Coordinates of C-alpha atoms and ligand atoms in Angstrom, one line a residue:
M1 CA 54.4 33.3 -90.3
R2 CA 52.3 36.0 -88.4
N3 CA 53.9 39.2 -86.6
L4 CA 54.7 39.0 -83.0
C5 CA 54.6 41.4 -80.2
I6 CA 56.7 41.1 -77.5
V7 CA 55.6 42.9 -74.2
G8 CA 56.7 43.2 -70.4
L9 CA 54.3 42.1 -67.9
Q10 CA 55.7 43.8 -64.8
W11 CA 57.6 46.9 -64.1
G12 CA 59.6 46.5 -66.9
D13 CA 63.2 45.0 -67.0
E14 CA 61.8 41.6 -67.4
G15 CA 64.3 40.5 -69.6
K16 CA 62.5 41.3 -72.9
G17 CA 65.8 42.0 -74.8
K18 CA 67.1 38.7 -74.5
I19 CA 63.6 37.2 -75.5
V20 CA 63.7 39.6 -78.6
D21 CA 67.3 38.5 -79.5
Y22 CA 66.4 34.8 -79.1
Y23 CA 63.4 35.2 -81.9
A24 CA 64.8 37.6 -84.0
D25 CA 66.3 35.1 -86.6
R26 CA 62.5 34.1 -87.4
F27 CA 61.6 37.7 -88.5
H28 CA 62.9 40.1 -91.0
A29 CA 62.4 43.4 -88.8
V30 CA 62.5 44.1 -85.3
V31 CA 60.4 47.5 -84.5
R32 CA 60.5 50.0 -81.5
F33 CA 57.1 51.0 -81.0
N34 CA 57.1 53.0 -77.7
G35 CA 59.5 54.9 -75.0
G36 CA 62.8 56.2 -75.7
S37 CA 66.3 56.0 -74.1
N38 CA 64.7 55.6 -70.9
A39 CA 64.8 52.0 -71.8
G40 CA 67.5 49.9 -71.5
H41 CA 67.6 46.5 -73.1
T42 CA 70.4 43.9 -72.3
I43 CA 71.5 41.3 -74.4
V44 CA 74.4 39.0 -73.4
H45 CA 76.4 37.1 -76.4
N46 CA 79.5 35.2 -76.3
G47 CA 80.1 36.5 -72.8
R48 CA 79.9 40.0 -73.7
T49 CA 77.5 42.4 -72.6
F50 CA 75.5 44.8 -74.5
V51 CA 73.0 47.4 -73.4
F52 CA 70.8 49.5 -76.1
H53 CA 68.5 52.1 -75.2
L54 CA 66.9 53.2 -78.3
L55 CA 67.8 50.5 -81.2
P56 CA 65.6 47.5 -81.3
S57 CA 67.3 44.4 -79.9
G58 CA 67.5 42.6 -83.3
L59 CA 70.6 44.6 -84.1
L60 CA 73.2 41.9 -83.1
K61 CA 71.4 39.8 -85.6
K62 CA 71.6 42.4 -88.5
K63 CA 67.8 42.7 -89.0
R64 CA 66.1 45.6 -90.5
L65 CA 65.7 48.0 -87.7
L66 CA 62.4 50.2 -87.7
I67 CA 61.7 52.9 -85.0
G68 CA 58.3 53.8 -85.1
P69 CA 56.5 57.3 -84.3
G70 CA 55.7 56.2 -80.8
V71 CA 59.3 56.4 -80.0
A72 CA 60.6 59.7 -78.2
L73 CA 64.0 60.3 -80.3
D74 CA 67.1 61.3 -78.9
P75 CA 69.3 61.7 -82.1
L76 CA 72.5 61.8 -79.9
T77 CA 71.5 58.6 -78.1
L78 CA 71.1 57.1 -81.4
N79 CA 74.3 58.2 -82.8
E80 CA 76.3 56.7 -79.8
E81 CA 74.5 53.3 -80.7
L82 CA 75.1 53.4 -84.0
G83 CA 78.6 54.2 -83.2
M84 CA 78.8 50.8 -80.7
L85 CA 77.6 48.8 -83.7
A86 CA 80.1 50.3 -86.1
K87 CA 82.7 49.0 -83.6
E88 CA 81.2 45.5 -83.7
G89 CA 81.7 45.6 -87.5
G90 CA 77.8 46.0 -88.0
E91 CA 75.9 48.8 -89.9
A92 CA 72.5 49.4 -88.9
D93 CA 69.9 49.3 -91.8
L94 CA 67.7 51.7 -89.9
M95 CA 64.5 53.5 -90.6
V96 CA 63.4 56.4 -88.0
D97 CA 59.7 57.4 -88.4
E98 CA 59.4 60.8 -89.7
R99 CA 56.8 61.6 -87.0
C100 CA 58.8 60.5 -83.9
T101 CA 58.7 63.6 -81.2
L102 CA 62.3 64.6 -80.6
V103 CA 64.2 65.0 -77.2
T104 CA 66.5 67.9 -77.2
P105 CA 68.2 69.3 -74.3
L106 CA 65.5 71.4 -73.4
E107 CA 63.4 68.4 -72.6
K108 CA 66.1 66.8 -70.3
E109 CA 66.0 70.4 -68.4
L110 CA 62.1 70.0 -68.1
D111 CA 62.3 66.6 -66.9
S112 CA 64.6 67.8 -63.9
F113 CA 62.7 70.9 -63.3
I114 CA 59.4 68.9 -62.8
E115 CA 61.0 66.3 -60.8
G116 CA 62.2 69.2 -58.7
L117 CA 58.6 70.5 -58.3
R118 CA 57.4 67.3 -56.7
G119 CA 59.7 68.0 -53.8
A120 CA 59.6 65.1 -51.3
K121 CA 57.6 62.9 -53.6
P122 CA 59.3 62.6 -56.8
I123 CA 58.2 59.7 -59.2
G124 CA 61.9 58.6 -60.0
T125 CA 62.1 59.6 -63.7
T126 CA 65.5 58.6 -65.4
K127 CA 65.6 62.1 -66.3
R128 CA 66.3 61.4 -70.2
G129 CA 63.5 64.0 -71.4
I130 CA 61.0 61.2 -72.6
G131 CA 57.7 62.2 -70.9
P132 CA 58.4 66.0 -71.6
S133 CA 59.0 65.0 -75.1
Y134 CA 55.7 63.5 -75.2
A135 CA 54.2 66.2 -73.4
M136 CA 55.6 68.8 -76.0
R137 CA 54.1 66.8 -78.8
A138 CA 50.7 67.0 -76.8
L139 CA 51.1 70.6 -76.6
R140 CA 52.2 70.7 -80.3
L141 CA 55.3 73.0 -79.5
T142 CA 57.9 70.7 -80.9
P143 CA 59.0 69.8 -84.3
R144 CA 59.6 66.1 -85.4
A145 CA 62.3 64.0 -86.7
G146 CA 60.9 64.4 -90.2
D147 CA 60.9 68.4 -90.0
L148 CA 64.6 68.2 -88.8
A149 CA 66.0 66.0 -91.2
K150 CA 64.1 68.2 -93.9
G151 CA 65.9 71.4 -92.4
D152 CA 62.4 72.4 -91.6
F153 CA 62.8 73.1 -87.9
D154 CA 61.7 75.6 -86.0
L155 CA 62.1 75.6 -82.3
S156 CA 61.0 79.1 -81.6
S157 CA 57.7 78.2 -80.2
A158 CA 59.3 75.8 -77.7
I159 CA 61.9 77.9 -76.6
A160 CA 59.3 80.7 -75.6
F161 CA 57.9 78.2 -73.7
Y162 CA 60.9 77.2 -71.9
R163 CA 62.0 80.8 -71.2
T164 CA 59.0 81.0 -69.2
F165 CA 60.7 79.0 -66.4
L166 CA 64.0 78.4 -67.4
K167 CA 66.5 80.7 -66.2
E168 CA 69.1 80.0 -69.0
I169 CA 68.3 78.3 -72.5
P170 CA 71.4 76.4 -73.9
D171 CA 72.4 77.1 -77.4
L172 CA 71.0 74.4 -79.4
S173 CA 72.4 75.4 -82.8
G174 CA 75.3 72.7 -82.4
W175 CA 72.7 70.0 -81.6
T176 CA 70.5 70.8 -84.3
E177 CA 73.4 70.4 -86.8
N178 CA 74.7 67.3 -85.3
S179 CA 71.1 65.8 -85.2
K180 CA 70.1 66.7 -88.9
K181 CA 73.3 64.9 -89.9
I182 CA 72.5 62.1 -87.9
L183 CA 69.1 61.5 -89.1
A184 CA 69.8 62.2 -92.8
G185 CA 68.7 59.8 -95.1
R186 CA 67.2 57.5 -92.1
T187 CA 63.9 59.0 -91.9
G188 CA 60.6 57.5 -93.5
D189 CA 56.7 56.1 -93.1
V190 CA 57.8 53.1 -90.8
G191 CA 54.1 51.8 -90.9
G192 CA 54.1 51.9 -94.7
E193 CA 57.2 49.9 -94.3
I194 CA 56.1 47.2 -92.1
M195 CA 52.9 46.9 -94.4
A196 CA 55.2 46.6 -97.5
L197 CA 57.0 43.8 -95.7
N198 CA 54.3 41.9 -94.9
D199 CA 52.7 42.4 -98.1
A200 CA 55.9 40.5 -99.2
G201 CA 55.7 37.9 -96.9
H202 CA 58.0 38.9 -94.2
S203 CA 56.9 38.9 -90.8
V204 CA 58.3 41.6 -88.2
M205 CA 58.4 41.5 -84.3
F206 CA 57.5 44.4 -82.1
E207 CA 59.6 45.1 -79.2
G208 CA 57.9 46.6 -76.2
A209 CA 59.8 49.0 -73.9
Q210 CA 59.0 49.2 -70.1
G211 CA 56.1 47.1 -68.5
T212 CA 52.5 47.0 -68.6
L213 CA 52.3 48.2 -65.2
L214 CA 54.1 51.3 -66.2
D215 CA 51.7 52.4 -68.8
L216 CA 50.8 55.9 -68.7
I217 CA 46.9 55.0 -68.6
F218 CA 46.7 51.5 -67.1
G219 CA 49.4 51.4 -64.9
T220 CA 50.2 52.8 -61.4
Y221 CA 49.7 56.4 -61.9
P222 CA 51.3 58.9 -61.6
F223 CA 54.4 56.5 -61.1
V224 CA 54.3 55.7 -65.0
T225 CA 56.1 56.3 -67.9
G226 CA 55.1 58.7 -70.2
A227 CA 53.9 56.4 -72.9
H228 CA 51.8 53.2 -73.5
T229 CA 53.5 50.0 -72.9
I230 CA 50.6 47.5 -74.1
A231 CA 50.1 45.8 -77.0
S232 CA 47.3 47.6 -78.2
Y233 CA 49.4 50.8 -78.8
V234 CA 51.3 48.7 -81.3
P235 CA 48.4 49.1 -84.2
A236 CA 47.6 52.7 -83.0
G237 CA 51.2 53.8 -82.4
L238 CA 52.7 52.6 -85.6
G239 CA 49.7 53.4 -88.0
I240 CA 48.8 49.8 -88.9
P241 CA 45.7 47.8 -88.8
N242 CA 44.9 45.6 -85.3
G243 CA 45.1 42.5 -87.8
A244 CA 48.9 43.4 -88.1
L245 CA 49.6 43.0 -84.5
G246 CA 49.9 39.4 -85.1
D247 CA 50.6 37.2 -81.7
V248 CA 51.4 38.9 -78.2
M249 CA 54.2 37.1 -76.0
G250 CA 54.2 38.6 -72.4
V251 CA 57.6 38.2 -70.5
A252 CA 57.5 38.1 -66.8
K253 CA 60.4 37.5 -64.3
A254 CA 60.3 34.6 -61.8
Y255 CA 59.8 37.3 -59.5
T256 CA 59.0 40.9 -59.5
T257 CA 61.2 44.1 -59.6
R258 CA 60.3 47.7 -59.8
V259 CA 62.4 51.0 -60.3
G260 CA 61.7 54.2 -58.7
G261 CA 58.6 55.1 -56.4
G262 CA 55.3 53.6 -56.5
P263 CA 53.3 51.2 -54.8
F264 CA 54.7 47.4 -55.0
P265 CA 52.6 45.0 -52.7
T266 CA 55.1 42.0 -53.0
E267 CA 58.1 43.8 -52.1
I268 CA 60.5 41.9 -50.0
P269 CA 62.0 43.6 -47.3
G270 CA 65.6 42.7 -45.7
E271 CA 67.9 40.1 -46.3
T272 CA 66.0 38.1 -49.0
G273 CA 65.3 41.0 -51.0
E274 CA 68.5 41.9 -51.0
Q275 CA 70.0 38.5 -51.8
I276 CA 67.8 38.5 -55.0
R277 CA 69.0 41.9 -56.0
K278 CA 72.5 40.7 -55.8
E279 CA 71.9 37.3 -57.5
G280 CA 70.0 38.9 -60.2
K281 CA 72.1 42.0 -60.7
E282 CA 68.7 44.2 -60.3
Y283 CA 70.5 47.4 -60.8
G284 CA 68.9 49.8 -63.6
A285 CA 70.6 49.5 -67.1
T286 CA 70.1 53.0 -67.7
T287 CA 70.6 54.8 -64.4
G288 CA 72.5 51.9 -62.3
R289 CA 69.9 52.4 -59.7
P290 CA 69.0 49.6 -57.4
R291 CA 65.9 48.2 -58.4
R292 CA 63.2 47.0 -55.6
V293 CA 62.9 43.6 -55.6
G294 CA 59.5 41.5 -54.6
W295 CA 57.8 38.0 -54.8
L296 CA 56.0 36.9 -58.2
D297 CA 52.7 38.7 -58.3
I298 CA 49.9 36.7 -60.0
V299 CA 47.4 39.3 -59.3
G300 CA 49.3 42.0 -61.5
L301 CA 50.3 39.4 -64.0
K302 CA 46.5 38.7 -64.5
Y303 CA 45.7 42.1 -65.3
A304 CA 48.7 42.4 -67.9
V305 CA 47.6 39.3 -69.5
R306 CA 44.0 40.8 -69.9
L307 CA 45.1 44.1 -71.2
N308 CA 47.9 43.0 -73.4
G309 CA 45.8 39.9 -74.9
V310 CA 48.7 37.7 -74.2
S311 CA 48.8 34.5 -76.0
E312 CA 51.8 33.0 -75.0
L313 CA 54.3 33.7 -72.0
A314 CA 58.2 33.6 -71.2
L315 CA 59.4 33.3 -67.8
T316 CA 62.7 34.5 -67.2
K317 CA 65.4 34.5 -64.6
V318 CA 64.4 31.3 -63.2
D319 CA 68.3 30.6 -62.2
I320 CA 68.2 33.3 -59.7
L321 CA 65.7 31.6 -57.6
T322 CA 67.8 28.6 -57.1
K323 CA 70.0 30.8 -54.7
I324 CA 67.4 31.5 -52.8
R325 CA 65.7 29.3 -49.9
E326 CA 62.3 30.6 -49.6
M327 CA 59.8 30.5 -52.6
K328 CA 56.4 32.4 -52.6
V329 CA 53.9 34.0 -54.9
C330 CA 51.2 36.5 -54.5
V331 CA 47.4 35.1 -55.2
G332 CA 45.3 38.0 -53.8
Y333 CA 45.5 41.3 -52.0
S334 CA 43.8 42.2 -48.8
I335 CA 42.8 45.7 -48.3
D336 CA 41.1 46.3 -44.8
G337 CA 40.4 42.9 -44.4
E338 CA 38.9 42.5 -47.5
E339 CA 40.4 40.0 -50.1
T340 CA 40.4 40.8 -54.1
G341 CA 42.2 39.2 -57.1
D342 CA 41.0 42.2 -59.3
F343 CA 44.3 44.3 -59.5
S344 CA 42.4 47.2 -61.5
K345 CA 39.8 47.1 -58.4
A346 CA 42.8 47.2 -56.0
L347 CA 44.9 49.9 -57.9
P348 CA 43.4 53.1 -56.3
R349 CA 44.8 51.4 -52.9
L350 CA 47.5 49.7 -54.0
A351 CA 49.7 51.1 -51.3
E352 CA 47.9 49.8 -48.5
A353 CA 47.4 46.2 -50.1
K354 CA 48.6 43.4 -48.1
P355 CA 49.7 40.5 -50.2
V356 CA 48.0 36.8 -50.0
Y357 CA 51.0 34.4 -50.3
R358 CA 51.0 30.9 -51.4
T359 CA 54.2 29.1 -50.5
M360 CA 55.7 27.3 -53.2
P361 CA 58.2 24.5 -53.5
S362 CA 61.7 26.3 -53.2
F363 CA 64.2 26.2 -56.3
Y364 CA 67.1 26.2 -54.0
G365 CA 70.2 24.5 -55.1
L366 CA 67.9 23.1 -58.3
E367 CA 70.4 22.1 -61.2
L368 CA 69.0 23.6 -64.3
R369 CA 70.4 21.3 -67.4
E370 CA 69.7 22.2 -70.8
N371 CA 65.9 21.2 -71.8
H372 CA 65.0 19.8 -68.3
L373 CA 63.1 22.0 -66.0
P374 CA 63.2 20.3 -62.7
Q375 CA 60.1 19.4 -60.7
A376 CA 59.5 22.5 -58.6
A377 CA 60.2 24.7 -61.5
E378 CA 58.0 22.8 -63.5
Q379 CA 55.5 23.2 -61.0
L380 CA 55.7 26.7 -61.0
V381 CA 55.0 27.0 -64.7
E382 CA 52.2 24.8 -64.7
F383 CA 50.7 26.8 -61.8
L384 CA 51.1 30.0 -63.9
E385 CA 49.8 27.9 -66.9
E386 CA 46.6 27.4 -65.1
E387 CA 45.9 30.8 -63.3
L388 CA 46.5 33.0 -66.1
K389 CA 45.0 30.6 -69.0
V390 CA 48.1 31.0 -71.1
K391 CA 51.1 28.5 -72.5
V392 CA 54.4 29.3 -70.9
T393 CA 56.5 28.7 -74.2
L394 CA 60.0 29.8 -72.9
V395 CA 61.6 29.7 -69.9
S396 CA 64.9 31.6 -69.4
T397 CA 67.6 30.2 -67.1
G398 CA 70.5 32.3 -67.9
E399 CA 71.7 35.5 -69.4
E400 CA 72.8 33.5 -72.6
R401 CA 70.8 32.9 -75.7
S402 CA 71.7 29.3 -74.8
A403 CA 70.2 29.2 -71.5
T404 CA 66.6 29.1 -73.2
M405 CA 64.0 26.5 -72.6
Q406 CA 61.4 26.0 -75.4
R407 CA 58.4 24.3 -73.8
H408 CA 56.1 24.6 -76.9
A409 CA 56.6 25.2 -80.5
Ligands
LIG501 P1 64.6 44.3 -70.4 O1 64.4 45.9 -70.4 O2 63.4 43.7 -70.4 O3 65.3 43.8 -71.9 O4 65.2 44.0 -69.4 P2 66.9 44.6 -69.0 O5 67.8 44.3 -69.9 O6 66.7 45.5 -68.1 O7 67.1 43.5 -67.6 C1 67.2 42.2 -67.8 C2 68.6 41.8 -67.3 O8 68.4 40.1 -66.7 C3 69.6 41.7 -68.4 O9 70.7 41.7 -67.6 C4 69.8 40.1 -68.8 O10 70.7 39.7 -69.5 C5 69.4 39.7 -67.7 N1 68.5 38.0 -68.0 C6 67.3 37.8 -69.1 N2 66.9 36.6 -68.7 C7 68.0 36.2 -67.9 C8 67.8 35.0 -67.1 O11 67.2 34.1 -67.4 N3 68.7 34.7 -66.2 C9 69.6 35.7 -65.7 N4 70.5 35.5 -64.6 N5 69.3 36.9 -66.3 C10 69.0 37.0 -67.4

């Protein structure tokens, strides 16, 4: 079986964690390839809710867990999650790439400091130090996970840099000792491990964090995350050949959400937006912040499908729209009276884009039974398949693993 990559097609929080968990049985290992503890993946299992920020979502299925070098690693968060897992009676079979950039308390300070500099125009970072950790790597100022594990850990250049603008530098000796213990025996070459697994006939799943429209280069810059969120970062970020990427499954919610600042053409003002937020529990898994809510945006999805080379789609949270009387999807943008369906062209002026909506049959009151999609929902799915030219393989109708409809094998 080929490897499979799962990526978000919107601004994150599409429900990737549930889809990864659903498919995990078929794969030997689950690999995180981007982001850091700013991501929050929620899995509901047997009525209990688990939120993980760093460990790949395959952990509840006792899979081999790999954290690639494209991840900004906060060892203390990792330790907390390993502790949570131990409480459930599990022990993680984990390898962290020795090239991972680290998040020390200094990068968290830098995150707050920079957000402060933006004054009235914050980008709304989670202040977990992820962007600064990547920046420190680009500046070649910070040691990496393997250096820490080997005990060859010199923060003096980083500290000299921080002294130029931070009034106080926290004592990092305790952090360093702790982190070293956490990483001991857990670092290695994740790309090499993936290739060895593939050579032995085992497939792996790549789990994306955040969503396509938050990609550092191709997203709604500057309101983006500090890393790449698209599927082509899997080979580049893990050091494996392009052919090892395998299939790409895009995950999209049946509506759209976005956390933090930035343009959002289909945002729903007023009561309907508030109702979707409440029904969909649209509050950040990492920060608890209310998410902004909007209608499904086909223009953005087309762009995301193209960027990722999506071969199949999972549509989530269909059940939430059964509580909502209206149903619209955005099929174009109007900017200065001119219509476009090209997200990339609209991007520089996205804040001014007025959505062009198509009204769809409402899902209100639909009964979602196992393996049967009511007509209005089926109509939306077929519309998406036609517009996006990809198969909708999965339709998710609830938090639980069991509330998942497989439309194609
Ligand atoms: P991720 O970062 O993409 O994994 O998304 P989050 O975990 O932040 O948010 C998705 C939330 O939606 C989680 O609480 C999931 O349990 C939940 N969820 C996923 N799919 C569905 C669905 O089909 N219906 C409902 N009601 N909740 C879902």
